[in-house]
Coordinates of C-alpha atoms and ligand atoms in Angstrom, one line a residue:
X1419 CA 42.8 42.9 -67.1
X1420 CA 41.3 41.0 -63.8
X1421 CA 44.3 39.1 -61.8
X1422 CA 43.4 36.4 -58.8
X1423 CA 45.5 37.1 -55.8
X1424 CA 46.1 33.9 -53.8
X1425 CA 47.5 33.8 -50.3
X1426 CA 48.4 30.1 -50.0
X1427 CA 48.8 27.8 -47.2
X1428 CA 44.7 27.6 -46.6
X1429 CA 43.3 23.9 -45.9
X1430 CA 39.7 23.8 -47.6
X1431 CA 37.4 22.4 -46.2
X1432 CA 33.3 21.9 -46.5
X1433 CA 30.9 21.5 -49.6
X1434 CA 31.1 22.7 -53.0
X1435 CA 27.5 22.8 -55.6
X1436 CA 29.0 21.2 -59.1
X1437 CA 28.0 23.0 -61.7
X1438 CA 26.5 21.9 -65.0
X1439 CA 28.9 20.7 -67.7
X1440 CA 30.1 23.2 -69.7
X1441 CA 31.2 20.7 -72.8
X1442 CA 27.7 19.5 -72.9
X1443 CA 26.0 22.5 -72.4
X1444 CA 27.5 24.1 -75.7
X1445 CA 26.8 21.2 -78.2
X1446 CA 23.0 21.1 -76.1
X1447 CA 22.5 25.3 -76.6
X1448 CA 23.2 24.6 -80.3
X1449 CA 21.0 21.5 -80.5
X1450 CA 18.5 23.5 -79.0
X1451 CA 18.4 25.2 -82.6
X1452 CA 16.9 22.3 -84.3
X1453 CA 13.1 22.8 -83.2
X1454 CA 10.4 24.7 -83.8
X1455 CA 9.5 24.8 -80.3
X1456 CA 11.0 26.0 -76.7
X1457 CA 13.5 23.8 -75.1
X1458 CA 14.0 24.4 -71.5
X1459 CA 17.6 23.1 -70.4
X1460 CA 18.6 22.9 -66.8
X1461 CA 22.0 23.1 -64.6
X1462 CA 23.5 25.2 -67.3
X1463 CA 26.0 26.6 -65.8
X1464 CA 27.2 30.5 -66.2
X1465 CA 29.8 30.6 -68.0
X1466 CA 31.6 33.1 -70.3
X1467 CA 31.5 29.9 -73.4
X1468 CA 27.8 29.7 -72.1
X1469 CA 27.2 33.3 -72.8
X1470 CA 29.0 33.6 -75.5
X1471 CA 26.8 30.5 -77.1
X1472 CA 23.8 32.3 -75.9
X1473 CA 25.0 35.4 -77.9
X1474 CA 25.0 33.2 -81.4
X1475 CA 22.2 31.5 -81.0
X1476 CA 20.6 34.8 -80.6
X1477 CA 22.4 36.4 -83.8
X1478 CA 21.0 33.1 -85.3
X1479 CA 17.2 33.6 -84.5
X1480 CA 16.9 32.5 -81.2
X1481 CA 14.6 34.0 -78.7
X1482 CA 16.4 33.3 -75.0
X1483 CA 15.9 33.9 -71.5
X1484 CA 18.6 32.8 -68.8
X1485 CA 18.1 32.9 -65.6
X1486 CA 19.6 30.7 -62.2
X1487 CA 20.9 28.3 -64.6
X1488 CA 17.7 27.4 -66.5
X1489 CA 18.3 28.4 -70.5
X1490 CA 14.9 28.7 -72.0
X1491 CA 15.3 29.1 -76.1
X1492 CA 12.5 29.2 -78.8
X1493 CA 13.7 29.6 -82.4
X1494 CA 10.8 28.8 -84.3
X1495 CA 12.2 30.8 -87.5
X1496 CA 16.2 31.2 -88.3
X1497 CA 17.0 34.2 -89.2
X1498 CA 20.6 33.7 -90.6
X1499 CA 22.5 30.7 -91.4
X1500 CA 26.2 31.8 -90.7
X1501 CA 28.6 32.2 -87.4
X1502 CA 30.7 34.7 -87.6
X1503 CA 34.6 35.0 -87.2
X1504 CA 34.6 37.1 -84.3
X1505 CA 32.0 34.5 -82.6
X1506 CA 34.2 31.5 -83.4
X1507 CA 37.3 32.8 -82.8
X1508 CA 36.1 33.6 -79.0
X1509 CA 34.8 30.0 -78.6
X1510 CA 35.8 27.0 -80.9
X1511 CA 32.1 25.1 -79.9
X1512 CA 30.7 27.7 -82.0
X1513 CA 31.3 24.9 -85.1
X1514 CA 28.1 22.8 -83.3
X1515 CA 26.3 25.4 -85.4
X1516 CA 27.6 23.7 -88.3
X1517 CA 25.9 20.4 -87.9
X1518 CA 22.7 22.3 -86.2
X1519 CA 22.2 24.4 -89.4
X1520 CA 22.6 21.6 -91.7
X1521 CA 19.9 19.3 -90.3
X1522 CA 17.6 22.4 -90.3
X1523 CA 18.6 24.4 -92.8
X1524 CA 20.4 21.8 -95.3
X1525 CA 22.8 25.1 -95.2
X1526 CA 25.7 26.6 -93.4
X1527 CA 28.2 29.2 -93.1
X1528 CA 30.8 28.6 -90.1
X1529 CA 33.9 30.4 -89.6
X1530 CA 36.8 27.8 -89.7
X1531 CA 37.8 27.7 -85.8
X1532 CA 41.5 28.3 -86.0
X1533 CA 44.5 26.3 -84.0
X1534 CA 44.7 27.2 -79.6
X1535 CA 46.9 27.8 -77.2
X1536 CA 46.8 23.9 -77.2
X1537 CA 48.0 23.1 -80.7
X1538 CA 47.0 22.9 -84.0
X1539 CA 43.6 21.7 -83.5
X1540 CA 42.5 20.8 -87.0
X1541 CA 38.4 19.5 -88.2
X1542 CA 39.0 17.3 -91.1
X1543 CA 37.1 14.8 -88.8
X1544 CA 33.9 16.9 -88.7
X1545 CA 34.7 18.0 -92.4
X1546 CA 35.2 14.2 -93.7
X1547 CA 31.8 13.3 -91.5
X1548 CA 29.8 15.6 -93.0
X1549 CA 30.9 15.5 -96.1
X1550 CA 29.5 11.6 -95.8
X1551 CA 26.2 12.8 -95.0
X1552 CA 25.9 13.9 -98.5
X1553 CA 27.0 17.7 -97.5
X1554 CA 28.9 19.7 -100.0
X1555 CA 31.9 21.5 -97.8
X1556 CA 33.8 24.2 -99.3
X1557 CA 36.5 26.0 -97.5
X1558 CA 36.6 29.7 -99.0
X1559 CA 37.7 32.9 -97.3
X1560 CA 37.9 31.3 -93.6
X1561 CA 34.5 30.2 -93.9
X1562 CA 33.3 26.2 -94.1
X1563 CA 30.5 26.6 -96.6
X1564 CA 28.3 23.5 -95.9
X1565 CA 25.1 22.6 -98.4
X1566 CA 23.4 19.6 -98.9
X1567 CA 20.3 18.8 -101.3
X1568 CA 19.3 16.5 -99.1
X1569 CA 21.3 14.8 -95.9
X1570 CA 21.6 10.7 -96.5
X1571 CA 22.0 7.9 -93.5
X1572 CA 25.5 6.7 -94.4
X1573 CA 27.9 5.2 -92.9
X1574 CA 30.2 7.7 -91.3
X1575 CA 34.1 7.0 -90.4
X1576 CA 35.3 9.3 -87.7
X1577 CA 39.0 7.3 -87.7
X1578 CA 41.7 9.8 -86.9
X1579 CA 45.4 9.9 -87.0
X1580 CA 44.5 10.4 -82.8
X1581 CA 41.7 8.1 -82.5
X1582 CA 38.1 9.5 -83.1
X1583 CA 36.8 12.8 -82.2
X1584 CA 34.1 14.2 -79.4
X1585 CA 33.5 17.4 -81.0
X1586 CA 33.1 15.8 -84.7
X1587 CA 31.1 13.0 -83.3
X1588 CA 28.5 15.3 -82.0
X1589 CA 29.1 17.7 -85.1
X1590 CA 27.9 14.9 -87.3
X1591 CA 25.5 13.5 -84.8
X1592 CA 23.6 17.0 -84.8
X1593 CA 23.3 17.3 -88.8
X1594 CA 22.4 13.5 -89.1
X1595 CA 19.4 14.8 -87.0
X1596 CA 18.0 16.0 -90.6
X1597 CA 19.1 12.7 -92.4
X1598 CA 16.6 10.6 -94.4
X1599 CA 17.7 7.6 -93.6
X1600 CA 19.8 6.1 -90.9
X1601 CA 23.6 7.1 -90.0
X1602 CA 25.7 5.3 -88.5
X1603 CA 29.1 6.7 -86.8
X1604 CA 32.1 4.5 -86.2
X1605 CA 34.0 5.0 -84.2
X1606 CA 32.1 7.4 -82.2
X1607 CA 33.3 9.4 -79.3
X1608 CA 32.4 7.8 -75.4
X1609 CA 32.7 10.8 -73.1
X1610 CA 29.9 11.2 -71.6
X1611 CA 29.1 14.6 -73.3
X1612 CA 28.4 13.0 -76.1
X1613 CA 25.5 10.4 -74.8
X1614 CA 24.1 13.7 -72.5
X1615 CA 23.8 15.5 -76.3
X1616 CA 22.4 12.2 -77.8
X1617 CA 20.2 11.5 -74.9
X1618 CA 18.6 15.0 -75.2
X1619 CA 18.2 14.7 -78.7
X1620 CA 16.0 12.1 -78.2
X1621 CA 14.0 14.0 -76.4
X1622 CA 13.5 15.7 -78.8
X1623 CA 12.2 12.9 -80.7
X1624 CA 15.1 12.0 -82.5
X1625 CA 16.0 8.3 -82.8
X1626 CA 19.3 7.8 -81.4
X1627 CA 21.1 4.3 -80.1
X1628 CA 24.4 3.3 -79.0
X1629 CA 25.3 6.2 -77.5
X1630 CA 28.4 5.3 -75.2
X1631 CA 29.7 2.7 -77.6
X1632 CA 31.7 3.0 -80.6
X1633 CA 29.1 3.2 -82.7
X1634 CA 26.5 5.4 -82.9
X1635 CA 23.1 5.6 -84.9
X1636 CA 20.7 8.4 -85.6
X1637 CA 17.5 7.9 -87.2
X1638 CA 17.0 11.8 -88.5
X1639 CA 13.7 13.1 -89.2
X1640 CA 12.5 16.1 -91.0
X1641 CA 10.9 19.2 -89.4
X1642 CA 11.5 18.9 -85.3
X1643 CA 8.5 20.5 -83.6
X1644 CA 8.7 18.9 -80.4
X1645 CA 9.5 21.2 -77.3
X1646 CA 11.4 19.6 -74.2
X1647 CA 12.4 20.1 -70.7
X1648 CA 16.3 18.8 -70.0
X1649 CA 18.9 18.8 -67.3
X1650 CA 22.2 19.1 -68.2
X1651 CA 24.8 16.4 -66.3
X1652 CA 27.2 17.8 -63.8
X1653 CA 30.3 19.0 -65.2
X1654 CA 33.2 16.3 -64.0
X1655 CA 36.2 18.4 -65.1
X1656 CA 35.0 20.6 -62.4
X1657 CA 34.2 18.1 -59.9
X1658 CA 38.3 17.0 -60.8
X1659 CA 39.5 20.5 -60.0
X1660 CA 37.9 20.8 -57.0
X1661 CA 38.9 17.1 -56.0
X1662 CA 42.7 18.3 -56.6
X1663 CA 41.7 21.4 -54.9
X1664 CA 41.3 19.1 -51.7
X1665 CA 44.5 17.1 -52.8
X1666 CA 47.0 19.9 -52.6
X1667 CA 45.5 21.5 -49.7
X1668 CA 45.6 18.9 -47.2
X1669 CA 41.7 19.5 -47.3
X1670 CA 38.4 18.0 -47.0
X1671 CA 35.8 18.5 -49.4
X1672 CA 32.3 17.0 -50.4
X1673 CA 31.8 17.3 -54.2
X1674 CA 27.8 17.8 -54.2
X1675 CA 26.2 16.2 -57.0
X1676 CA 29.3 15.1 -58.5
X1677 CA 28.7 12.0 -60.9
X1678 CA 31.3 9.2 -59.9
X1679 CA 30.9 6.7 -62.7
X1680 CA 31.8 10.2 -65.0
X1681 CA 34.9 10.2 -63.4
X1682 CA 36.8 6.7 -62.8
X1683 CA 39.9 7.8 -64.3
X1684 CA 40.8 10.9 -62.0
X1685 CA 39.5 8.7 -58.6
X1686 CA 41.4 5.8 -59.4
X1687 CA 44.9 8.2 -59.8
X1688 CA 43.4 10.2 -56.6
X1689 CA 43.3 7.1 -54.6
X1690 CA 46.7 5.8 -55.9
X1691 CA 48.4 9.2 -54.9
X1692 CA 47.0 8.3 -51.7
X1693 CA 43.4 10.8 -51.1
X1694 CA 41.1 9.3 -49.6
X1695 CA 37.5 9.4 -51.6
X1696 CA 34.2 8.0 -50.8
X1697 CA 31.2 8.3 -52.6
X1698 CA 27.6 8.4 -50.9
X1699 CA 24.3 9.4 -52.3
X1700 CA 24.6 13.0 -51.9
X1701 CA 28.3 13.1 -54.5
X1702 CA 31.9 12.7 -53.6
X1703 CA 34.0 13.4 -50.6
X1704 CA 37.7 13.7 -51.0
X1705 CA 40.5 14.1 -48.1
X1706 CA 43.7 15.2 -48.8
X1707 CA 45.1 14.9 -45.1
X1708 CA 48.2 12.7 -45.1
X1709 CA 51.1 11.1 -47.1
X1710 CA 51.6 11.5 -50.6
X1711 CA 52.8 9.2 -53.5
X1712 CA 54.3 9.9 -57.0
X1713 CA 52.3 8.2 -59.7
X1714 CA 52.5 7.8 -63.9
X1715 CA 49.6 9.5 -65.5
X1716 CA 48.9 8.7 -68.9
X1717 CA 46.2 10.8 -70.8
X1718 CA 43.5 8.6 -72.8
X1719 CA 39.9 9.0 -73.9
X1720 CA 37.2 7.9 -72.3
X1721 CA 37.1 6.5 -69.6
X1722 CA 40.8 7.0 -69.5
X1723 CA 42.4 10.1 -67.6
X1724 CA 40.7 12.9 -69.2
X1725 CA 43.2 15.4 -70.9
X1726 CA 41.2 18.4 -69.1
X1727 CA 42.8 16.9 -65.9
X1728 CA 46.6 16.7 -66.6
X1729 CA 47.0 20.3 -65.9
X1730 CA 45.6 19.9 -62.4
X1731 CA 47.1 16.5 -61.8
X1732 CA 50.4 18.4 -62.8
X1733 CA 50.3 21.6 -60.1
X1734 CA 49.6 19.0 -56.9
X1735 CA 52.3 16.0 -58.3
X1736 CA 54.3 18.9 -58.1
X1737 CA 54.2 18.7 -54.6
X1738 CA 54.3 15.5 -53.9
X1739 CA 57.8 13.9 -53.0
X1740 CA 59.1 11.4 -55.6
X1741 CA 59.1 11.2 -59.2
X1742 CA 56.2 11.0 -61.4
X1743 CA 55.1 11.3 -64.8
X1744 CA 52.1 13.1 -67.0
X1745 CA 52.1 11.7 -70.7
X1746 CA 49.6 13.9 -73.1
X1747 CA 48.4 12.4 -76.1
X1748 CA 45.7 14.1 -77.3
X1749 CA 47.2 17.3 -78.0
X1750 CA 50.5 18.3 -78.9
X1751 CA 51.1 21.6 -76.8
X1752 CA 49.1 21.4 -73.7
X1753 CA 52.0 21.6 -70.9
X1754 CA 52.3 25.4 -70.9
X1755 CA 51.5 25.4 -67.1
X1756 CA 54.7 23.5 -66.3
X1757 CA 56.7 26.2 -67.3
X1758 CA 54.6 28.8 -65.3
X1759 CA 54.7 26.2 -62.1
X1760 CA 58.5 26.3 -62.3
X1761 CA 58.3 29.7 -61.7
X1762 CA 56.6 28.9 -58.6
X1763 CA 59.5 26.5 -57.6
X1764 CA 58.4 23.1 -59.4
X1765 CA 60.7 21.0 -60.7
X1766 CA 59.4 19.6 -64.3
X1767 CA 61.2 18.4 -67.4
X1768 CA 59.0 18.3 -70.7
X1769 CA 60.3 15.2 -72.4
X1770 CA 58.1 15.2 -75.8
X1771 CA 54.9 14.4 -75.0
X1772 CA 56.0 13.6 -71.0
X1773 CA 56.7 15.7 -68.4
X1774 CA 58.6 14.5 -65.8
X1775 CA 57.7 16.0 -62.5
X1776 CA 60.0 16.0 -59.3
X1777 CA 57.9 16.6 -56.1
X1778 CA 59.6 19.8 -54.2
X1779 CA 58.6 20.6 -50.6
X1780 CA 57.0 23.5 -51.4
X1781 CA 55.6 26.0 -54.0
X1782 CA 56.2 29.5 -53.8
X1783 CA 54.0 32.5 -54.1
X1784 CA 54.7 33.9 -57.9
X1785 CA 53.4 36.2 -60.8
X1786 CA 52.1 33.5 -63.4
X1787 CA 50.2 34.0 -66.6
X1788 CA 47.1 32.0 -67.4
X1789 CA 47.5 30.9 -71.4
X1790 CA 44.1 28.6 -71.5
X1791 CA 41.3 27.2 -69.4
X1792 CA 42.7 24.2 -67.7
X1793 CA 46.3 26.0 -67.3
X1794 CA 44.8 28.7 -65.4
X1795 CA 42.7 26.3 -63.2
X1796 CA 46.4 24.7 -62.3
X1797 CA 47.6 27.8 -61.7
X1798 CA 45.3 28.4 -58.9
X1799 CA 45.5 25.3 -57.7
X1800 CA 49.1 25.7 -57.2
X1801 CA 48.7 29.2 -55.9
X1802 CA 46.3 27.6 -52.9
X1803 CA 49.3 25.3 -51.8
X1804 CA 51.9 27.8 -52.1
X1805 CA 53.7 30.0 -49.9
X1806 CA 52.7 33.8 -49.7
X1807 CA 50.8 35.5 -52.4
X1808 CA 50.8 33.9 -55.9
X1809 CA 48.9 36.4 -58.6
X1810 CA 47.4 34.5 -61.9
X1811 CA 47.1 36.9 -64.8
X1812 CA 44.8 36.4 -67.7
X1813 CA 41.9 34.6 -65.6
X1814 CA 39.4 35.4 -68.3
X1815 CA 40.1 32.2 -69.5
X1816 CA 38.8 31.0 -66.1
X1817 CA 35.7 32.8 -66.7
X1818 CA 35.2 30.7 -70.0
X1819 CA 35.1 28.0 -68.0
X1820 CA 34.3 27.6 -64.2
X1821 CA 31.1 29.3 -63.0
X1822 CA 31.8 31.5 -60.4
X1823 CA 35.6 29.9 -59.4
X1824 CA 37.1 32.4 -57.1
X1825 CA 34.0 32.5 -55.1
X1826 CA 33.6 28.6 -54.2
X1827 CA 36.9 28.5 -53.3
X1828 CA 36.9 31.1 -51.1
X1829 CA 33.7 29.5 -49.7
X1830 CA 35.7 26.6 -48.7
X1831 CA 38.4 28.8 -47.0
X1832 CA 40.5 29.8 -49.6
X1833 CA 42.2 33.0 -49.7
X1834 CA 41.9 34.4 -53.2
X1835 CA 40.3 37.3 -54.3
X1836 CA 40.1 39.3 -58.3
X1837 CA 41.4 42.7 -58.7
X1838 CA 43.6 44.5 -61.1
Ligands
UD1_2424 C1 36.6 18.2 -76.6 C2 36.5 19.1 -75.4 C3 37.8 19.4 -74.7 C4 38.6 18.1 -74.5 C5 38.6 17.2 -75.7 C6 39.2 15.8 -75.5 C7 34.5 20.5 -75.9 C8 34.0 21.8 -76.1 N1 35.8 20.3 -75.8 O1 37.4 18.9 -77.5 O2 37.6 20.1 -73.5 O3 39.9 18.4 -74.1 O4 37.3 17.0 -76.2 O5 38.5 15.1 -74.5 O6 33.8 19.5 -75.7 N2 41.2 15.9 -84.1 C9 41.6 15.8 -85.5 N3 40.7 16.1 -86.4 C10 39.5 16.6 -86.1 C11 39.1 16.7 -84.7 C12 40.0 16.4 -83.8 O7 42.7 15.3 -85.8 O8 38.7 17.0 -87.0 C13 42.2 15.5 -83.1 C14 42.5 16.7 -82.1 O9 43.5 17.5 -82.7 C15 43.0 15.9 -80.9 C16 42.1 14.7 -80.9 O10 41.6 14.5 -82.3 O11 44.3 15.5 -81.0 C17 40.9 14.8 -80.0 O12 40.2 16.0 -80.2 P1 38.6 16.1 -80.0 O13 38.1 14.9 -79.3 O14 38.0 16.5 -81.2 O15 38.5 17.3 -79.0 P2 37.5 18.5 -79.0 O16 36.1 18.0 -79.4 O17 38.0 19.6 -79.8

């Protein structure tokens, strides 16, 4: 299994492409699905989820071609109507397949995604949503067994026990595509994933408003035929890691054709910690030169700190003097890389759904275990700053992730290299 051998200690410096987002790429692919005609999506970035969305839209019906980040895809006849287990279970986004199917098919077969390295991970949400479309849902033999006569505009509730939901707000977004009528979905998901799948959807010719807000409606219509060229926004967890990457390396990076107003949460914490970013026309530049501060991170939606960035924010607090804290509250188990940084000489306490991190005055050079994606992008991260050679395991969950990480870094000076 491929490993990523860090020598730390290397400043980075220069400029770094952003890729395309990954989390809107997925929900696009799938969307993709609901016409007749060939969609041409740009900026996708190559990625293992990518491929591995490529690789069910295929067994779906879909004819694709993808090449330097251009996805073209022309399904102008399903051929089946169910994701398989062994599909979903490699990439919970397969369940966009759910909604997709729906509007075009008024049927659907989708392996239920199970719980992750980052806790239970249930999808009542997106069953309760679709279910108020007018879709009979029946759970039997792992499978979500979706079939509707016809799909109604409703009103749609997407109130959680943790708020409301990006993935079942595009889930129900995509099947109300096929609706009669008009839906409305309250409260809706504001990441910006969700208004990049909403804006291309009305490209296609969908009628969709309020995306960005709290509530959302979709004006579905029968029978999509219309073909469309999109470009897929740049992926601002990446743009994050790579801002951090600057952070803990007393480096000096420009993000090219990183969106800013995507990321407010991560700059405003950046700039408290004391980086220094400015933003000009061509993306971000971050410098990590200079003293540090502790600071209180607490995880929110939209346009809160973004959960995909506590890990990150984790490895470089670590080495920054003082006392500060990370508070998760999205998801229930997503601090596994604290106990792989204190093998590398952090000092953390996990207090519920805190961690308490004590800046040390250096990292150490370990053997640590990757367990998911934004872990293992910590892990590096960590590994950069560190002393002597720190060896991540498991990086394939990297490679589900961040196109082409090892080489960017090592781009901007990083020692690091993959081998066995
Ligand atoms: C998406 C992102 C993920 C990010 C997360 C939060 C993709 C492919 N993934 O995940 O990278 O970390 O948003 O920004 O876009 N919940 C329920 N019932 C449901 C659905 C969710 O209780 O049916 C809970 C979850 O357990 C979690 C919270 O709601 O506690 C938010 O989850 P959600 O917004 O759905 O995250 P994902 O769409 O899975």
């Amino acid at each position: 299994m491929a490993k990523f051998f860090i020598d730390g200690g290397a400043r980075l410096s220069g400029e770094v492409n952003v890729s395309g987002a990954k989390n809107s790429a997925l929900p696009i692919i799938a969307a993709s699905l609901l016409t007749k005609k060939q969609v041409v999506l740009e900026n996708i970035p190559d990625v293992h989820d990518v491929r591995t969305m490529i690789q069910l839209a295929e067994y779906l019906g879909a004819r694709v071609e993808f090449k330097r980040n251009v996805l073209r895809i022309h399904t102008p006849r399903l051929r089946r109507v169910a994701a398989p287990y062994d599909i979903v279970t490699r990439m919970r986004a397969s369940y966009y397949m759910l909604g997709t199917l729906i509007a075009r098919n008024k049927k659907a077969v989708v392996a239920m995604p199970g719980g992750c390295a980052i806790g239970p991970r249930p999808v009542d949400l997106h069953i309760r949503g679709l279910a108020a479309l007018g879709t009979r849902i029946e759970i039997k033999d792992g499978y979500i067994h979706a079939h509707a006569q016809s799909i109604a505009g409703n009103k749609i509730d997407l109130q959680g026990p943790k708020g409301t939901s990006v993935g079942a707000t595009i889930n129900v977004m995509l099947a109300a595509c096929g609706a009669s009528g008009t839906a409305v979905i309250s409260p809706a998901a504001v990441e910006p994933e969700v208004v990049d799948v909403a804006n291309f959807l009305n490209a296609l010719g969908v009628e969709i408003s309020g995306q960005g807000s709290h509530e959302i409606k979709v004006r579905g219509c029968s029978g999509l035929d219309q073909g469309v060229r999109y470009r897929i926004i740049p992926d601002r967890i990446e743009a994050g890691t790579f801002a951090v990457a600057a952070a803990i390396t007393g480096g000096d990076l420009l993000l090219k054709g990183a969106a800013p107003e995507h990321m407010t949460g991560v700059i405003e914490k950046l700039i408290e910690i004391g980086v220094r970013v400015k933003l000009n026309g061509r993306g971000i530049s971050v410098n990590g030169h200079g003293k540090k501060n502790a600071v209180n991170i607490c995880v929110a939606p939209y346009p809160g700190f973004p959960t995909d960035m506590q890990a990150q924010f984790m490895a470089l607090l670590a080495t920054v003097p003082g006392t500060s804290t990370i508070r998760e509250s999205i998801f229930e188990n997503r601090f596994m890389q604290a106990i792989e940084l204190m093998r590398m000489g952090a000092d953390i306490t996990i207090e519920g759904d805190t961690a308490v991190i004590d800046g040390v005055r250096e990292l150490s050079g370990a053997q640590v275990m990757a367990s998911d994606l934004r872990a293992s992008s910590a892990l590096v991260l960590a590994g950069l700053a560190a002393s002597g050679t720190t060896i991540v395991r498991r990086v394939y969950h990297l490679d589900r992730g961040y196109e082409r990480f090892a080489f960017k870094l090592r781009r901007l000076g990083a020692r690091i290299r993959r081998g066995r």
